[in-house]
PDB file of C-alpha atoms in Angstrom:
ATOM      1  CA  MET N   1      17.406   9.580   2.466  1.00 90.00           C
ATOM      2  CA  ARG N   2      14.293  11.298   1.171  1.00 95.00           C
ATOM      3  CA  CYS N   3      10.722  11.059   2.362  1.00 97.00           C
ATOM      4  CA  TYR N   4       8.720   9.162  -0.235  1.00 97.00           C
ATOM      5  CA  VAL N   5       5.783  11.548   0.198  1.00 97.00           C
ATOM      6  CA  CYS N   6       7.233  15.083   0.268  1.00 97.00           C
ATOM      7  CA  ASN N   7      10.572  14.149  -1.358  1.00 97.00           C
ATOM      8  CA  ARG N   8      12.558  16.310   1.082  1.00 97.00           C
ATOM      9  CA  LYS N   9      15.809  15.179   2.639  1.00 97.00           C
ATOM     10  CA  MET N  10      15.273  13.591   6.046  1.00 97.00           C
ATOM     11  CA  VAL N  11      17.582  14.671   8.870  1.00 97.00           C
ATOM     12  CA  ASP N  12      17.431  14.537  12.655  1.00 95.00           C
ATOM     13  CA  LYS N  13      17.347  18.346  12.992  1.00 95.00           C
ATOM     14  CA  PRO N  14      16.011  20.199   9.922  1.00 96.00           C
ATOM     15  CA  THR N  15      17.529  23.639   9.331  1.00 96.00           C
ATOM     16  CA  ASP N  16      15.504  24.823   6.322  1.00 95.00           C
ATOM     17  CA  SER N  17      12.396  24.044   4.260  1.00 94.00           C
ATOM     18  CA  SER N  18      14.290  21.659   1.983  1.00 95.00           C
ATOM     19  CA  GLN N  19      14.710  19.265   4.902  1.00 97.00           C
ATOM     20  CA  CYS N  20      12.280  17.314   7.071  1.00 97.00           C
ATOM     21  CA  LYS N  21      12.557  15.482  10.374  1.00 97.00           C
ATOM     22  CA  ALA N  22      13.511  11.810  10.203  1.00 96.00           C
ATOM     23  CA  HIS N  23      10.856   9.484  11.510  1.00 93.00           C
ATOM     24  CA  GLY N  24      10.803   5.861  12.626  1.00 95.00           C
ATOM     25  CA  GLU N  25       7.970   4.459  10.504  1.00 96.00           C
ATOM     26  CA  HIS N  26       6.288   1.231  11.589  1.00 95.00           C
ATOM     27  CA  ILE N  27       5.897  -0.652   8.314  1.00 95.00           C
ATOM     28  CA  ILE N  28       3.564  -3.069  10.067  1.00 93.00           C
ATOM     29  CA  HIS N  29       1.493  -0.894  12.362  1.00 94.00           C
ATOM     30  CA  ASN N  30       2.494  -0.414  15.993  1.00 92.00           C
ATOM     31  CA  GLY N  31      -1.155  -0.874  16.975  1.00 90.00           C
ATOM     32  CA  ILE N  32      -1.047  -4.507  15.822  1.00 90.00           C
ATOM     33  CA  ARG N  33       2.397  -4.975  17.394  1.00 89.00           C
ATOM     34  CA  GLY N  34       4.464  -4.545  14.249  1.00 90.00           C
ATOM     35  CA  LYS N  35       8.200  -4.297  14.941  1.00 90.00           C
ATOM     36  CA  LEU N  36       9.632  -3.637  11.470  1.00 93.00           C
ATOM     37  CA  ILE N  37      10.671   0.037  11.572  1.00 95.00           C
ATOM     38  CA  SER N  38      12.410   2.143   8.934  1.00 96.00           C
ATOM     39  CA  ARG N  39      13.929   5.621   9.356  1.00 95.00           C
ATOM     40  CA  ALA N  40      14.639   5.924   5.663  1.00 95.00           C
ATOM     41  CA  ILE N  41      11.245   6.209   3.972  1.00 96.00           C
ATOM     42  CA  LEU N  42       8.844   8.650   5.668  1.00 97.00           C
ATOM     43  CA  CYS N  43       9.298  11.906   7.582  1.00 97.00           C
ATOM     44  CA  GLU N  44       7.563  12.776  10.841  1.00 96.00           C
ATOM     45  CA  GLU N  45       5.187  15.329   9.289  1.00 96.00           C
ATOM     46  CA  CYS N  46       4.055  13.096   6.437  1.00 97.00           C
ATOM     47  CA  GLY N  47       3.750  10.146   8.802  1.00 95.00           C
ATOM     48  CA  GLY N  48       1.336  12.177  10.921  1.00 94.00           C
ATOM     49  CA  ALA N  49      -0.931  12.654   7.903  1.00 94.00           C
ATOM     50  CA  TYR N  50      -1.577   8.888   7.897  1.00 94.00           C
ATOM     51  CA  ARG N  51      -2.465   8.775  11.596  1.00 93.00           C
ATOM     52  CA  LYS N  52      -6.246   8.571  11.109  1.00 94.00           C
ATOM     53  CA  ASP N  53      -6.076   5.838   8.448  1.00 95.00           C
ATOM     54  CA  ASP N  54      -3.593   3.875  10.569  1.00 95.00           C
ATOM     55  CA  ALA N  55      -5.879   4.110  13.613  1.00 93.00           C
ATOM     56  CA  ASN N  56      -8.901   2.904  11.631  1.00 94.00           C
ATOM     57  CA  PHE N  57      -6.931  -0.075  10.303  1.00 95.00           C
ATOM     58  CA  CYS N  58      -5.631  -1.071  13.750  1.00 93.00           C
ATOM     59  CA  LYS N  59      -9.115  -0.752  15.238  1.00 91.00           C
ATOM     60  CA  ILE N  60     -10.266  -3.585  12.951  1.00 92.00           C
ATOM     61  CA  PHE N  61      -7.841  -5.941  14.701  1.00 90.00           C
ATOM     62  CA  ALA N  62      -8.515  -4.722  18.245  1.00 87.00           C
ATOM     63  CA  PRO N  63     -10.465  -7.898  19.221  1.00 85.00           C
ATOM     64  CA  PHE N  64      -7.441 -10.050  18.377  1.00 82.00           C
ATOM     65  CA  VAL N  65      -4.957  -7.725  20.071  1.00 83.00           C
ATOM     66  CA  VAL N  66      -7.037  -7.585  23.255  1.00 78.00           C
ATOM     67  CA  ALA N  67      -7.738 -11.329  23.312  1.00 74.00           C
ATOM     68  CA  LEU N  68      -4.039 -12.122  22.825  1.00 75.00           C
ATOM     69  CA  SER N  69      -2.681  -9.281  24.958  1.00 74.00           C
ATOM     70  CA  ASP N  70      -0.989 -11.621  27.430  1.00 72.00           C
ATOM     71  CA  ARG N  71       0.884 -13.374  24.585  1.00 73.00           C
ATOM     72  CA  LEU N  72       1.858 -10.400  22.404  1.00 74.00           C
ATOM     73  CA  ILE N  73       4.981  -8.310  22.726  1.00 77.00           C
ATOM     74  CA  PRO N  74       4.210  -4.793  24.027  1.00 79.00           C
ATOM     75  CA  ALA N  75       3.499  -1.908  21.669  1.00 80.00           C
ATOM     76  CA  ASP N  76       6.324   0.606  21.252  1.00 80.00           C
ATOM     77  CA  HIS N  77       4.088   3.487  22.309  1.00 74.00           C
ATOM     78  CA  GLY N  78       0.462   4.415  22.955  1.00 67.00           C
ATOM     79  CA  LYS N  79      -2.192   2.936  25.219  1.00 63.00           C
ATOM     80  CA  THR N  80      -2.517  -0.835  25.255  1.00 56.00           C
ATOM     81  CA  ASP N  81      -5.685  -1.281  27.322  1.00 54.00           C
ATOM     82  CA  GLY N  82      -8.014   1.484  26.196  1.00 58.00           C
ATOM     83  CA  ASN N  83      -9.871  -0.283  23.401  1.00 70.00           C
ATOM     84  CA  MET N  84     -13.615  -0.602  23.796  1.00 81.00           C
ATOM     85  CA  LEU N  85     -14.814  -3.609  21.852  1.00 88.00           C
ATOM     86  CA  LYS N  86     -18.325  -4.417  20.708  1.00 91.00           C
ATOM     87  CA  GLY N  87     -19.809  -7.863  20.396  1.00 92.00           C
ATOM     88  CA  SER N  88     -22.529 -10.291  21.384  1.00 94.00           C
ATOM     89  CA  LEU N  89     -22.902 -12.698  24.280  1.00 94.00           C
ATOM     90  CA  PHE N  90     -24.370 -16.150  23.663  1.00 94.00           C
ATOM     91  CA  LYS N  91     -25.393 -18.782  26.207  1.00 90.00           C
ATOM     92  CA  THR N  92     -23.866 -21.646  24.198  1.00 90.00           C
ATOM     93  CA  PRO N  93     -21.280 -21.877  21.399  1.00 88.00           C
ATOM     94  CA  ASP N  94     -23.910 -23.469  19.146  1.00 88.00           C
ATOM     95  CA  VAL N  95     -25.425 -20.270  17.785  1.00 87.00           C
ATOM     96  CA  LYS N  96     -28.495 -20.722  15.627  1.00 87.00           C
ATOM     97  CA  GLU N  97     -29.196 -18.620  12.566  1.00 86.00           C
ATOM     98  CA  GLY N  98     -31.008 -15.432  13.521  1.00 87.00           C
ATOM     99  CA  ASP N  99     -29.781 -15.460  17.116  1.00 90.00           C
ATOM    100  CA  GLU N 100     -28.242 -12.034  17.702  1.00 89.00           C
ATOM    101  CA  GLY N 101     -27.330 -12.727  21.314  1.00 93.00           C
ATOM    102  CA  ILE N 102     -27.002  -9.980  23.918  1.00 94.00           C
ATOM    103  CA  GLU N 103     -25.196  -6.890  22.680  1.00 95.00           C
ATOM    104  CA  ILE N 104     -22.203  -6.100  24.887  1.00 95.00           C
ATOM    105  CA  THR N 105     -19.176  -3.846  25.163  1.00 92.00           C
ATOM    106  CA  ALA N 106     -15.836  -4.948  26.578  1.00 88.00           C
ATOM    107  CA  LYS N 107     -13.149  -2.757  28.085  1.00 82.00           C
ATOM    108  CA  ASN N 108     -10.300  -3.473  30.477  1.00 77.00           C
ATOM    109  CA  GLY N 109     -11.533  -7.032  30.969  1.00 76.00           C
ATOM    110  CA  GLU N 110     -15.146  -6.133  31.895  1.00 86.00           C
ATOM    111  CA  ILE N 111     -18.086  -7.314  29.776  1.00 92.00           C
ATOM    112  CA  ILE N 112     -21.076  -4.985  30.067  1.00 94.00           C
ATOM    113  CA  PRO N 113     -24.503  -5.251  28.405  1.00 95.00           C
ATOM    114  CA  VAL N 114     -25.337  -2.310  26.156  1.00 95.00           C
ATOM    115  CA  GLN N 115     -28.906  -2.391  27.438  1.00 95.00           C
ATOM    116  CA  PRO N 116     -29.592  -3.468  31.062  1.00 96.00           C
ATOM    117  CA  PHE N 117     -31.899  -6.460  31.474  1.00 95.00           C
ATOM    118  CA  ASP N 118     -33.205  -8.813  34.125  1.00 95.00           C
ATOM    119  CA  THR N 119     -34.488 -12.343  34.550  1.00 94.00           C
ATOM    120  CA  ILE N 120     -36.918 -13.617  37.188  1.00 94.00           C
ATOM    121  CA  GLU N 121     -37.160 -17.223  38.306  1.00 94.00           C
ATOM    122  CA  GLY N 122     -39.463 -17.794  41.244  1.00 94.00           C
ATOM    123  CA  ASN N 123     -38.538 -15.201  43.840  1.00 94.00           C
ATOM    124  CA  LYS N 124     -35.004 -14.772  42.495  1.00 96.00           C
ATOM    125  CA  MET N 125     -34.194 -11.811  40.288  1.00 96.00           C
ATOM    126  CA  ASP N 126     -30.940 -11.469  38.360  1.00 95.00           C
ATOM    127  CA  VAL N 127     -30.142  -7.943  37.187  1.00 96.00           C
ATOM    128  CA  TYR N 128     -27.536  -7.318  34.488  1.00 96.00           C
ATOM    129  CA  ALA N 129     -26.130  -3.816  33.953  1.00 95.00           C
ATOM    130  CA  GLY N 130     -22.897  -1.849  34.110  1.00 93.00           C
ATOM    131  CA  LYS N 131     -21.786  -0.370  37.426  1.00 93.00           C
ATOM    132  CA  LYS N 132     -22.867   3.122  36.391  1.00 92.00           C
ATOM    133  CA  ARG N 133     -26.374   2.076  35.336  1.00 95.00           C
ATOM    134  CA  ILE N 134     -27.433  -0.714  37.656  1.00 96.00           C
ATOM    135  CA  LYS N 135     -28.758   1.566  40.409  1.00 95.00           C
ATOM    136  CA  ASP N 136     -30.956   3.520  37.998  1.00 96.00           C
ATOM    137  CA  TYR N 137     -32.144   0.292  36.383  1.00 96.00           C
ATOM    138  CA  LEU N 138     -33.162  -1.107  39.768  1.00 96.00           C
ATOM    139  CA  ASN N 139     -35.199   2.057  40.376  1.00 96.00           C
ATOM    140  CA  VAL N 140     -36.952   1.493  37.039  1.00 95.00           C
ATOM    141  CA  LEU N 141     -37.681  -2.137  37.962  1.00 95.00           C
ATOM    142  CA  THR N 142     -39.031  -1.075  41.367  1.00 96.00           C
ATOM    143  CA  LYS N 143     -41.499   1.278  39.706  1.00 96.00           C
ATOM    144  CA  GLU N 144     -42.527  -1.234  37.029  1.00 95.00           C
ATOM    145  CA  LEU N 145     -43.235  -3.913  39.643  1.00 95.00           C
ATOM    146  CA  ALA N 146     -45.177  -1.463  41.800  1.00 96.00           C
ATOM    147  CA  ASP N 147     -47.291  -0.431  38.796  1.00 96.00           C
ATOM    148  CA  ASN N 148     -48.152  -4.123  38.352  1.00 94.00           C
ATOM    149  CA  GLY N 149     -49.068  -4.558  42.015  1.00 95.00           C
ATOM    150  CA  ASP N 150     -45.806  -6.254  42.963  1.00 95.00           C
ATOM    151  CA  ASP N 151     -43.007  -5.317  45.340  1.00 95.00           C
ATOM    152  CA  ILE N 152     -39.297  -5.659  44.570  1.00 94.00           C
ATOM    153  CA  ALA N 153     -38.785  -6.549  48.231  1.00 94.00           C
ATOM    154  CA  ASN N 154     -40.412  -9.897  47.455  1.00 95.00           C
ATOM    155  CA  TYR N 155     -37.346 -10.909  45.451  1.00 96.00           C
ATOM    156  CA  THR N 156     -33.823 -11.934  46.239  1.00 96.00           C
ATOM    157  CA  ILE N 157     -31.748  -9.786  43.921  1.00 96.00           C
ATOM    158  CA  GLU N 158     -28.407 -10.757  42.485  1.00 96.00           C
ATOM    159  CA  ARG N 159     -26.526  -8.003  40.662  1.00 96.00           C
ATOM    160  CA  HIS N 160     -24.281  -8.726  37.670  1.00 95.00           C
ATOM    161  CA  THR N 161     -22.073  -5.843  36.510  1.00 94.00           C
ATOM    162  CA  ASP N 162     -19.614  -8.018  34.575  1.00 94.00           C
ATOM    163  CA  LEU N 163     -20.858 -10.723  32.209  1.00 93.00           C
ATOM    164  CA  HIS N 164     -17.526 -12.411  31.454  1.00 88.00           C
ATOM    165  CA  ASP N 165     -18.695 -15.669  33.066  1.00 89.00           C
ATOM    166  CA  GLN N 166     -22.216 -15.597  31.659  1.00 90.00           C
ATOM    167  CA  GLY N 167     -21.636 -17.271  28.308  1.00 91.00           C
ATOM    168  CA  TYR N 168     -19.609 -17.100  25.101  1.00 92.00           C
ATOM    169  CA  ILE N 169     -18.474 -13.792  23.631  1.00 89.00           C
ATOM    170  CA  ALA N 170     -18.272 -13.090  19.906  1.00 90.00           C
ATOM    171  CA  TYR N 171     -16.490  -9.814  19.162  1.00 89.00           C
ATOM    172  CA  TYR N 172     -17.420  -7.866  16.054  1.00 90.00           C
ATOM    173  CA  PHE N 173     -14.872  -7.791  13.223  1.00 88.00           C
ATOM    174  CA  SER N 174     -16.517  -6.172  10.206  1.00 90.00           C
ATOM    175  CA  LYS N 175     -20.024  -5.927  11.684  1.00 88.00           C
ATOM    176  CA  GLY N 176     -21.088  -2.363  12.340  1.00 87.00           C
ATOM    177  CA  ASN N 177     -18.238  -0.880  10.285  1.00 91.00           C
ATOM    178  CA  ASP N 178     -19.622   0.415   6.995  1.00 93.00           C
ATOM    179  CA  ASN N 179     -16.102   1.406   5.883  1.00 95.00           C
ATOM    180  CA  PHE N 180     -14.507  -1.965   6.677  1.00 95.00           C
ATOM    181  CA  ASN N 181     -13.425  -2.856   3.125  1.00 94.00           C
ATOM    182  CA  GLU N 182     -11.948   0.594   2.478  1.00 96.00           C
ATOM    183  CA  GLU N 183     -10.072   0.743   5.796  1.00 96.00           C
ATOM    184  CA  PHE N 184      -8.764  -2.814   5.448  1.00 95.00           C
ATOM    185  CA  LYS N 185      -7.572  -2.163   1.885  1.00 96.00           C
ATOM    186  CA  LYS N 186      -5.800   1.063   2.843  1.00 97.00           C
ATOM    187  CA  GLY N 187      -3.925  -0.582   5.684  1.00 96.00           C
ATOM    188  CA  MET N 188      -2.762  -3.564   3.656  1.00 96.00           C
ATOM    189  CA  ILE N 189      -1.685  -1.468   0.669  1.00 96.00           C
ATOM    190  CA  LYS N 190       0.261   0.925   2.910  1.00 97.00           C
ATOM    191  CA  ILE N 191       2.093  -2.025   4.494  1.00 96.00           C
ATOM    192  CA  ALA N 192       3.000  -3.500   1.097  1.00 94.00           C
ATOM    193  CA  THR N 193       4.052  -0.111  -0.323  1.00 96.00           C
ATOM    194  CA  GLU N 194       6.290   0.803   2.587  1.00 96.00           C
ATOM    195  CA  TYR N 195       7.807  -2.667   2.710  1.00 95.00           C
ATOM    196  CA  ALA N 196       8.820  -2.332  -0.934  1.00 94.00           C
ATOM    197  CA  LEU N 197      10.379   1.071  -0.199  1.00 95.00           C
ATOM    198  CA  HIS N 198      12.140  -0.400   2.838  1.00 94.00           C
ATOM    199  CA  CYS N 199      13.624  -3.094   0.580  1.00 92.00           C
ATOM    200  CA  GLY N 200      15.169  -0.452  -1.667  1.00 92.00           C
ATOM    201  CA  ILE N 201      12.627  -0.181  -4.478  1.00 92.00           C
ATOM    202  CA  SER N 202      12.297   3.492  -5.411  1.00 93.00           C
ATOM    203  CA  ARG N 203       8.916   5.171  -5.414  1.00 95.00           C
ATOM    204  CA  GLY N 204       9.221   5.818  -9.144  1.00 93.00           C
ATOM    205  CA  LEU N 205       8.988   2.097  -9.811  1.00 92.00           C
ATOM    206  CA  LEU N 206       5.849   1.625  -7.732  1.00 94.00           C
ATOM    207  CA  THR N 207       3.591   2.981 -10.436  1.00 92.00           C
ATOM    208  CA  GLU N 208       0.604   0.856  -9.410  1.00 91.00           C
ATOM    209  CA  VAL N 209       0.428   2.316  -5.909  1.00 94.00           C
ATOM    210  CA  ILE N 210       2.256   5.661  -5.800  1.00 96.00           C
ATOM    211  CA  LEU N 211       1.113   8.759  -7.676  1.00 96.00           C
ATOM    212  CA  ILE N 212       3.756  11.496  -8.079  1.00 97.00           C
ATOM    213  CA  ASP N 213       2.619  15.017  -9.039  1.00 96.00           C
ATOM    214  CA  ASP N 214       4.476  17.697 -11.029  1.00 95.00           C
ATOM    215  CA  LYS N 215       6.039  19.027  -7.804  1.00 94.00           C
ATOM    216  CA  CYS N 216       7.552  15.609  -7.026  1.00 95.00           C
ATOM    217  CA  LYS N 217       5.197  15.056  -4.098  1.00 96.00           C
ATOM    218  CA  ALA N 218       3.624  11.635  -3.812  1.00 97.00           C
ATOM    219  CA  THR N 219       0.500   9.971  -2.441  1.00 96.00           C
ATOM    220  CA  ILE N 220      -0.566   6.345  -2.182  1.00 96.00           C
ATOM    221  CA  ASP N 221      -3.207   5.846  -4.855  1.00 95.00           C
ATOM    222  CA  TYR N 222      -5.595   3.547  -3.004  1.00 94.00           C
ATOM    223  CA  ASP N 223      -8.165   3.633  -5.804  1.00 93.00           C
ATOM    224  CA  ARG N 224      -5.758   2.321  -8.446  1.00 91.00           C
ATOM    225  CA  ALA N 225      -3.916  -0.117  -6.198  1.00 91.00           C
ATOM    226  CA  LYS N 226      -5.142  -3.703  -6.239  1.00 89.00           C
ATOM    227  CA  LEU N 227      -5.614  -5.910  -3.204  1.00 90.00           C
ATOM    228  CA  THR N 228      -6.301  -9.580  -3.921  1.00 86.00           C
ATOM    229  CA  PRO N 229      -6.902 -12.204  -1.220  1.00 84.00           C
ATOM    230  CA  PHE N 230      -4.975 -15.454  -1.360  1.00 83.00           C
ATOM    231  CA  ILE N 231      -6.979 -18.189  -3.059  1.00 88.00           C
ATOM    232  CA  PRO N 232      -5.510 -21.714  -3.156  1.00 90.00           C
ATOM    233  CA  THR N 233      -5.230 -22.918  -6.741  1.00 91.00           C
ATOM    234  CA  THR N 234      -2.686 -25.760  -6.720  1.00 94.00           C
ATOM    235  CA  LEU N 235      -3.547 -29.177  -5.342  1.00 95.00           C
ATOM    236  CA  PHE N 236      -0.961 -28.750  -2.587  1.00 94.00           C
ATOM    237  CA  ASP N 237      -2.397 -25.398  -1.460  1.00 91.00           C
ATOM    238  CA  ILE N 238      -5.962 -26.720  -1.512  1.00 93.00           C
ATOM    239  CA  LEU N 239      -5.041 -29.752   0.577  1.00 94.00           C
ATOM    240  CA  TYR N 240      -2.952 -27.666   2.955  1.00 90.00           C
ATOM    241  CA  GLU N 241      -5.738 -25.137   3.531  1.00 88.00           C
ATOM    242  CA  ASP N 242      -8.202 -27.944   4.276  1.00 90.00           C
ATOM    243  CA  HIS N 243      -5.839 -29.503   6.828  1.00 91.00           C
ATOM    244  CA  ARG N 244      -4.036 -26.498   8.307  1.00 88.00           C
ATOM    245  CA  TYR N 245      -5.382 -27.327  11.751  1.00 87.00           C
ATOM    246  CA  LEU N 246      -3.276 -30.509  11.735  1.00 90.00           C
ATOM    247  CA  PHE N 247       0.008 -28.701  11.048  1.00 85.00           C
ATOM    248  CA  GLU N 248      -0.182 -25.259  12.653  1.00 84.00           C
ATOM    249  CA  ASP N 249       0.148 -24.617  16.361  1.00 80.00           C
ATOM    250  CA  GLY N 250      -2.377 -22.085  17.577  1.00 74.00           C
ATOM    251  CA  TYR N 251      -4.778 -22.621  14.674  1.00 77.00           C
ATOM    252  CA  PRO N 252      -6.953 -20.798  13.626  1.00 72.00           C
ATOM    253  CA  SER N 253      -4.439 -18.180  12.609  1.00 72.00           C
ATOM    254  CA  HIS N 254      -3.800 -15.685   9.842  1.00 73.00           C
ATOM    255  CA  MET N 255      -0.511 -15.008   8.098  1.00 74.00           C
ATOM    256  CA  LEU N 256       0.813 -12.001   6.203  1.00 79.00           C
ATOM    257  CA  LYS N 257       3.746 -12.854   3.939  1.00 77.00           C
ATOM    258  CA  LEU N 258       5.715  -9.865   2.675  1.00 77.00           C
ATOM    259  CA  PHE N 259       8.085 -10.312  -0.237  1.00 73.00           C
ATOM    260  CA  THR N 260       9.455  -8.278  -3.092  1.00 69.00           C
ATOM    261  CA  THR N 261      11.297  -8.742  -6.384  1.00 66.00           C
ATOM    262  CA  LYS N 262      14.830  -7.470  -6.933  1.00 60.00           C
ATOM    263  CA  TYR N 263      15.330  -4.919  -9.685  1.00 53.00           C
ATOM    264  CA  ASN N 264      18.598  -4.472 -11.541  1.00 51.00           C
ATOM    265  CA  ASP N 265      18.082  -0.703 -11.689  1.00 49.00           C
ATOM    266  CA  LEU N 266      16.755   1.013  -8.552  1.00 43.00           C
ATOM    267  CA  SER N 267      17.805   4.511  -9.553  1.00 41.00           C
ATOM    268  CA  THR N 268      14.566   5.659 -11.216  1.00 35.00           C
TER     269      THR N 268
END
């Protein structure tokens, strides 16, 4: 077994520079609960070089992982509850064009406004802010009211440090990520490449995605590799896509189908 990147022989305990440490590679990322693991394609050192790209790819799907955390199988390693998500809070699900909502962050089940705010109705004041900021925000409100000849003591104050029951939350997917397309492409191409290797196709045959230099070391050529979204073209596919909600439990959902073609000669 050789690492497809450095081309060294993978063993459990390397004894010289011609060997490298075997590594259990998650072909579908651990961060999105992938369970397909291979110890025959990538060494520990070369796997570590992909860590940043893998993290960026998994971060894209964090809203789904967090929202479905009680239904997903646990990750094999790493933190499962440390993701801070960004999004917007809306009063109703019927969002009108141009309505940006209230910008929020979500972590460990708490929904916190990015910027504290308040509403006043009669003598009732509702104050919305995270636990660490609400005291300071109340001091600011006290001063602002005093400057306008009012007294905060005239109001019944209700504090809100968690907005989870204040409306409808829309988490950001691509919004705010200028590198979304690049990070998404890298993750998908890495999955497809490593799945092909896992199925026994040698790196020398993967000429559209793997670039091998004169020292027999390889890299995934993300620029040359092509990533094409599924577009229904047959009548059956078009009809199925339009009526998926009638046939699929848990719709809306997304599906990644991995497949490969058998080669007669895998020795290249």
